């Protein structure tokens, strides 16, 4: 049983995640807004601790995520509904396996001119839970 996302957007009903422009990828302005205002990248509602991050297995292993923090139920819903259209979650191709990490806090790292990949990075600072969800 998976909870419904908490916020105003109906992801299971087909709404595009808050921080996403659908097949065009992530909305940089909203990614930053999520980071600074601590709002969920999926439903757009306020976050409490712990927060969840969704991403590829590689991102989880590097501890560097690109999709902003979410509610845990929102992360599950986003992977379930949008996982096969992964551009909407900031991935050019669908990861072989999705990672869902929960944490009580994170660093928001803004790109510098030296970075090849100019997307900001979210680094969970104490991982509570790290699960893998098979790609659908
Ligand atoms: Zn949410």
PDB file of C-alpha atoms and ligand atoms in Angstrom:
ATOM      1  CA  UNK A   1       0.000   0.000   0.000  1.00  0.00           C
ATOM      2  CA  UNK A   2       1.481   3.291  -1.052  1.00  0.00           C
ATOM      3  CA  UNK A   3       0.267   6.547   0.477  1.00  0.00           C
ATOM      4  CA  UNK A   4      -1.074   9.320  -1.688  1.00  0.00           C
ATOM      5  CA  UNK A   5       1.232  12.302  -2.021  1.00  0.00           C
ATOM      6  CA  UNK A   6       0.492  14.979   0.559  1.00  0.00           C
ATOM      7  CA  UNK A   7       0.374  18.084  -1.583  1.00  0.00           C
ATOM      8  CA  UNK A   8      -1.898  19.794  -4.014  1.00  0.00           C
ATOM      9  CA  UNK A   9      -0.701  18.171  -7.210  1.00  0.00           C
ATOM     10  CA  UNK A  10      -2.247  14.871  -8.241  1.00  0.00           C
ATOM     11  CA  UNK A  11       0.727  12.924  -9.555  1.00  0.00           C
ATOM     12  CA  UNK A  12      -1.218   9.707  -9.900  1.00  0.00           C
ATOM     13  CA  UNK A  13      -3.846  11.673 -11.806  1.00  0.00           C
ATOM     14  CA  UNK A  14      -1.273  12.763 -14.369  1.00  0.00           C
ATOM     15  CA  UNK A  15       0.040  16.079 -13.033  1.00  0.00           C
ATOM     16  CA  UNK A  16       3.677  16.748 -13.893  1.00  0.00           C
ATOM     17  CA  UNK A  17       5.927  16.834 -10.802  1.00  0.00           C
ATOM     18  CA  UNK A  18       6.267  20.372  -9.369  1.00  0.00           C
ATOM     19  CA  UNK A  19       9.988  20.754 -10.215  1.00  0.00           C
ATOM     20  CA  UNK A  20       9.605  19.257 -13.683  1.00  0.00           C
ATOM     21  CA  UNK A  21       8.779  20.480 -17.168  1.00  0.00           C
ATOM     22  CA  UNK A  22       7.767  16.981 -18.220  1.00  0.00           C
ATOM     23  CA  UNK A  23       9.751  15.617 -21.146  1.00  0.00           C
ATOM     24  CA  UNK A  24      11.806  18.850 -21.194  1.00  0.00           C
ATOM     25  CA  UNK A  25      13.462  17.885 -17.902  1.00  0.00           C
ATOM     26  CA  UNK A  26      13.777  19.732 -14.628  1.00  0.00           C
ATOM     27  CA  UNK A  27      12.802  23.371 -14.156  1.00  0.00           C
ATOM     28  CA  UNK A  28      16.009  24.948 -12.750  1.00  0.00           C
ATOM     29  CA  UNK A  29      14.134  27.808 -11.088  1.00  0.00           C
ATOM     30  CA  UNK A  30      11.799  25.425  -9.272  1.00  0.00           C
ATOM     31  CA  UNK A  31      14.658  23.117  -8.289  1.00  0.00           C
ATOM     32  CA  UNK A  32      16.281  26.087  -6.533  1.00  0.00           C
ATOM     33  CA  UNK A  33      12.949  27.127  -5.026  1.00  0.00           C
ATOM     34  CA  UNK A  34      12.485  23.626  -3.596  1.00  0.00           C
ATOM     35  CA  UNK A  35      15.961  23.690  -2.098  1.00  0.00           C
ATOM     36  CA  UNK A  36      15.719  27.122  -0.493  1.00  0.00           C
ATOM     37  CA  UNK A  37      12.089  26.967   0.641  1.00  0.00           C
ATOM     38  CA  UNK A  38      12.151  23.272   1.607  1.00  0.00           C
ATOM     39  CA  UNK A  39       9.220  22.313  -0.540  1.00  0.00           C
ATOM     40  CA  UNK A  40       8.557  18.981  -2.200  1.00  0.00           C
ATOM     41  CA  UNK A  41       9.776  18.615  -5.790  1.00  0.00           C
ATOM     42  CA  UNK A  42       6.818  16.401  -6.590  1.00  0.00           C
ATOM     43  CA  UNK A  43       3.728  17.928  -4.928  1.00  0.00           C
ATOM     44  CA  UNK A  44       4.979  21.458  -4.168  1.00  0.00           C
ATOM     45  CA  UNK A  45       3.965  21.307  -0.500  1.00  0.00           C
ATOM     46  CA  UNK A  46       6.171  22.053   2.523  1.00  0.00           C
ATOM     47  CA  UNK A  47       8.543  19.338   3.684  1.00  0.00           C
ATOM     48  CA  UNK A  48       9.035  17.983   7.191  1.00  0.00           C
ATOM     49  CA  UNK A  49      11.888  15.731   8.237  1.00  0.00           C
ATOM     50  CA  UNK A  50      12.871  13.227   7.069  1.00  0.00           C
ATOM     51  CA  UNK A  51      12.926  14.142   3.398  1.00  0.00           C
ATOM     52  CA  UNK A  52      13.348  11.735   0.509  1.00  0.00           C
ATOM     53  CA  UNK A  53      15.497  11.880  -2.617  1.00  0.00           C
ATOM     54  CA  UNK A  54      14.826   9.909  -5.748  1.00  0.00           C
ATOM     55  CA  UNK A  55      17.386   9.208  -8.414  1.00  0.00           C
ATOM     56  CA  UNK A  56      19.477   6.623 -10.149  1.00  0.00           C
ATOM     57  CA  UNK A  57      21.556   4.019  -8.374  1.00  0.00           C
ATOM     58  CA  UNK A  58      24.677   5.919  -9.517  1.00  0.00           C
ATOM     59  CA  UNK A  59      23.431   9.116  -7.916  1.00  0.00           C
ATOM     60  CA  UNK A  60      22.752   7.274  -4.668  1.00  0.00           C
ATOM     61  CA  UNK A  61      26.249   5.776  -4.704  1.00  0.00           C
ATOM     62  CA  UNK A  62      27.837   9.216  -5.311  1.00  0.00           C
ATOM     63  CA  UNK A  63      25.461  10.775  -2.752  1.00  0.00           C
ATOM     64  CA  UNK A  64      24.622  13.435  -5.343  1.00  0.00           C
ATOM     65  CA  UNK A  65      21.028  13.828  -6.438  1.00  0.00           C
ATOM     66  CA  UNK A  66      19.619  16.259  -8.991  1.00  0.00           C
ATOM     67  CA  UNK A  67      15.895  15.978  -8.343  1.00  0.00           C
ATOM     68  CA  UNK A  68      14.955  18.173  -5.345  1.00  0.00           C
ATOM     69  CA  UNK A  69      13.832  16.752  -1.987  1.00  0.00           C
ATOM     70  CA  UNK A  70      10.377  15.191  -1.722  1.00  0.00           C
ATOM     71  CA  UNK A  71       7.994  13.523   0.681  1.00  0.00           C
ATOM     72  CA  UNK A  72       8.635   9.793   0.762  1.00  0.00           C
ATOM     73  CA  UNK A  73       5.180   8.938  -0.610  1.00  0.00           C
ATOM     74  CA  UNK A  74       5.688  11.519  -3.350  1.00  0.00           C
ATOM     75  CA  UNK A  75       8.992   9.935  -4.369  1.00  0.00           C
ATOM     76  CA  UNK A  76       7.312   6.530  -4.621  1.00  0.00           C
ATOM     77  CA  UNK A  77       4.434   7.951  -6.656  1.00  0.00           C
ATOM     78  CA  UNK A  78       6.795   9.852  -8.965  1.00  0.00           C
ATOM     79  CA  UNK A  79       8.903   6.752  -9.661  1.00  0.00           C
ATOM     80  CA  UNK A  80       5.798   4.671 -10.225  1.00  0.00           C
ATOM     81  CA  UNK A  81       4.053   7.156 -12.519  1.00  0.00           C
ATOM     82  CA  UNK A  82       6.979   8.972 -14.184  1.00  0.00           C
ATOM     83  CA  UNK A  83       9.786   6.406 -13.926  1.00  0.00           C
ATOM     84  CA  UNK A  84       9.401   5.241 -17.502  1.00  0.00           C
ATOM     85  CA  UNK A  85       9.372   8.870 -18.742  1.00  0.00           C
ATOM     86  CA  UNK A  86      12.520   9.613 -16.835  1.00  0.00           C
ATOM     87  CA  UNK A  87      13.293  12.991 -18.457  1.00  0.00           C
ATOM     88  CA  UNK A  88      10.522  14.386 -16.279  1.00  0.00           C
ATOM     89  CA  UNK A  89      12.552  13.286 -13.253  1.00  0.00           C
ATOM     90  CA  UNK A  90      15.791  14.749 -14.633  1.00  0.00           C
ATOM     91  CA  UNK A  91      17.231  11.640 -16.276  1.00  0.00           C
ATOM     92  CA  UNK A  92      17.965  11.512 -19.999  1.00  0.00           C
ATOM     93  CA  UNK A  93      17.456   7.756 -19.961  1.00  0.00           C
ATOM     94  CA  UNK A  94      15.690   5.488 -17.536  1.00  0.00           C
ATOM     95  CA  UNK A  95      18.048   4.168 -14.834  1.00  0.00           C
ATOM     96  CA  UNK A  96      18.256   0.385 -14.573  1.00  0.00           C
ATOM     97  CA  UNK A  97      17.135   0.803 -11.000  1.00  0.00           C
ATOM     98  CA  UNK A  98      15.731   3.784  -9.067  1.00  0.00           C
ATOM     99  CA  UNK A  99      17.070   4.697  -5.667  1.00  0.00           C
ATOM    100  CA  UNK A 100      15.007   6.215  -2.890  1.00  0.00           C
ATOM    101  CA  UNK A 101      16.996   7.681  -0.009  1.00  0.00           C
ATOM    102  CA  UNK A 102      15.590   9.287   3.118  1.00  0.00           C
ATOM    103  CA  UNK A 103      17.599  11.701   5.236  1.00  0.00           C
ATOM    104  CA  UNK A 104      17.096  14.240   7.992  1.00  0.00           C
ATOM    105  CA  UNK A 105      19.099  16.882   6.146  1.00  0.00           C
ATOM    106  CA  UNK A 106      21.002  17.739   2.993  1.00  0.00           C
ATOM    107  CA  UNK A 107      23.440  20.165   1.427  1.00  0.00           C
ATOM    108  CA  UNK A 108      22.393  22.123  -1.644  1.00  0.00           C
ATOM    109  CA  UNK A 109      25.487  22.608  -3.803  1.00  0.00           C
ATOM    110  CA  UNK A 110      25.304  25.192  -6.557  1.00  0.00           C
ATOM    111  CA  UNK A 111      27.348  24.589  -9.698  1.00  0.00           C
ATOM    112  CA  UNK A 112      30.513  26.588 -10.279  1.00  0.00           C
ATOM    113  CA  UNK A 113      32.070  27.529 -13.612  1.00  0.00           C
ATOM    114  CA  UNK A 114      34.433  24.539 -13.346  1.00  0.00           C
ATOM    115  CA  UNK A 115      31.635  21.955 -13.288  1.00  0.00           C
ATOM    116  CA  UNK A 116      31.055  20.065 -16.522  1.00  0.00           C
ATOM    117  CA  UNK A 117      27.549  19.111 -15.389  1.00  0.00           C
ATOM    118  CA  UNK A 118      26.051  22.505 -14.486  1.00  0.00           C
ATOM    119  CA  UNK A 119      23.103  21.213 -12.510  1.00  0.00           C
ATOM    120  CA  UNK A 120      22.903  21.914  -8.760  1.00  0.00           C
ATOM    121  CA  UNK A 121      23.424  18.892  -6.541  1.00  0.00           C
ATOM    122  CA  UNK A 122      21.640  17.711  -3.418  1.00  0.00           C
ATOM    123  CA  UNK A 123      23.839  15.749  -1.002  1.00  0.00           C
ATOM    124  CA  UNK A 124      21.987  13.932   1.805  1.00  0.00           C
ATOM    125  CA  UNK A 125      24.076  14.305   4.961  1.00  0.00           C
ATOM    126  CA  UNK A 126      22.905  11.325   7.005  1.00  0.00           C
ATOM    127  CA  UNK A 127      21.119   8.611   5.148  1.00  0.00           C
ATOM    128  CA  UNK A 128      18.320   6.951   7.131  1.00  0.00           C
ATOM    129  CA  UNK A 129      17.084   4.560   4.482  1.00  0.00           C
ATOM    130  CA  UNK A 130      18.416   3.651   1.026  1.00  0.00           C
ATOM    131  CA  UNK A 131      16.185   1.399  -1.068  1.00  0.00           C
ATOM    132  CA  UNK A 132      16.241   0.334  -4.711  1.00  0.00           C
ATOM    133  CA  UNK A 133      13.105   0.191  -6.790  1.00  0.00           C
ATOM    134  CA  UNK A 134      13.255  -1.745 -10.047  1.00  0.00           C
ATOM    135  CA  UNK A 135      12.568   0.290 -13.173  1.00  0.00           C
ATOM    136  CA  UNK A 136       9.148  -0.486 -14.586  1.00  0.00           C
TER     137      UNK A 136
HETATM  138 ZN1  LIG B   1       5.230  15.869  -1.757  1.00  0.00          ZN
END
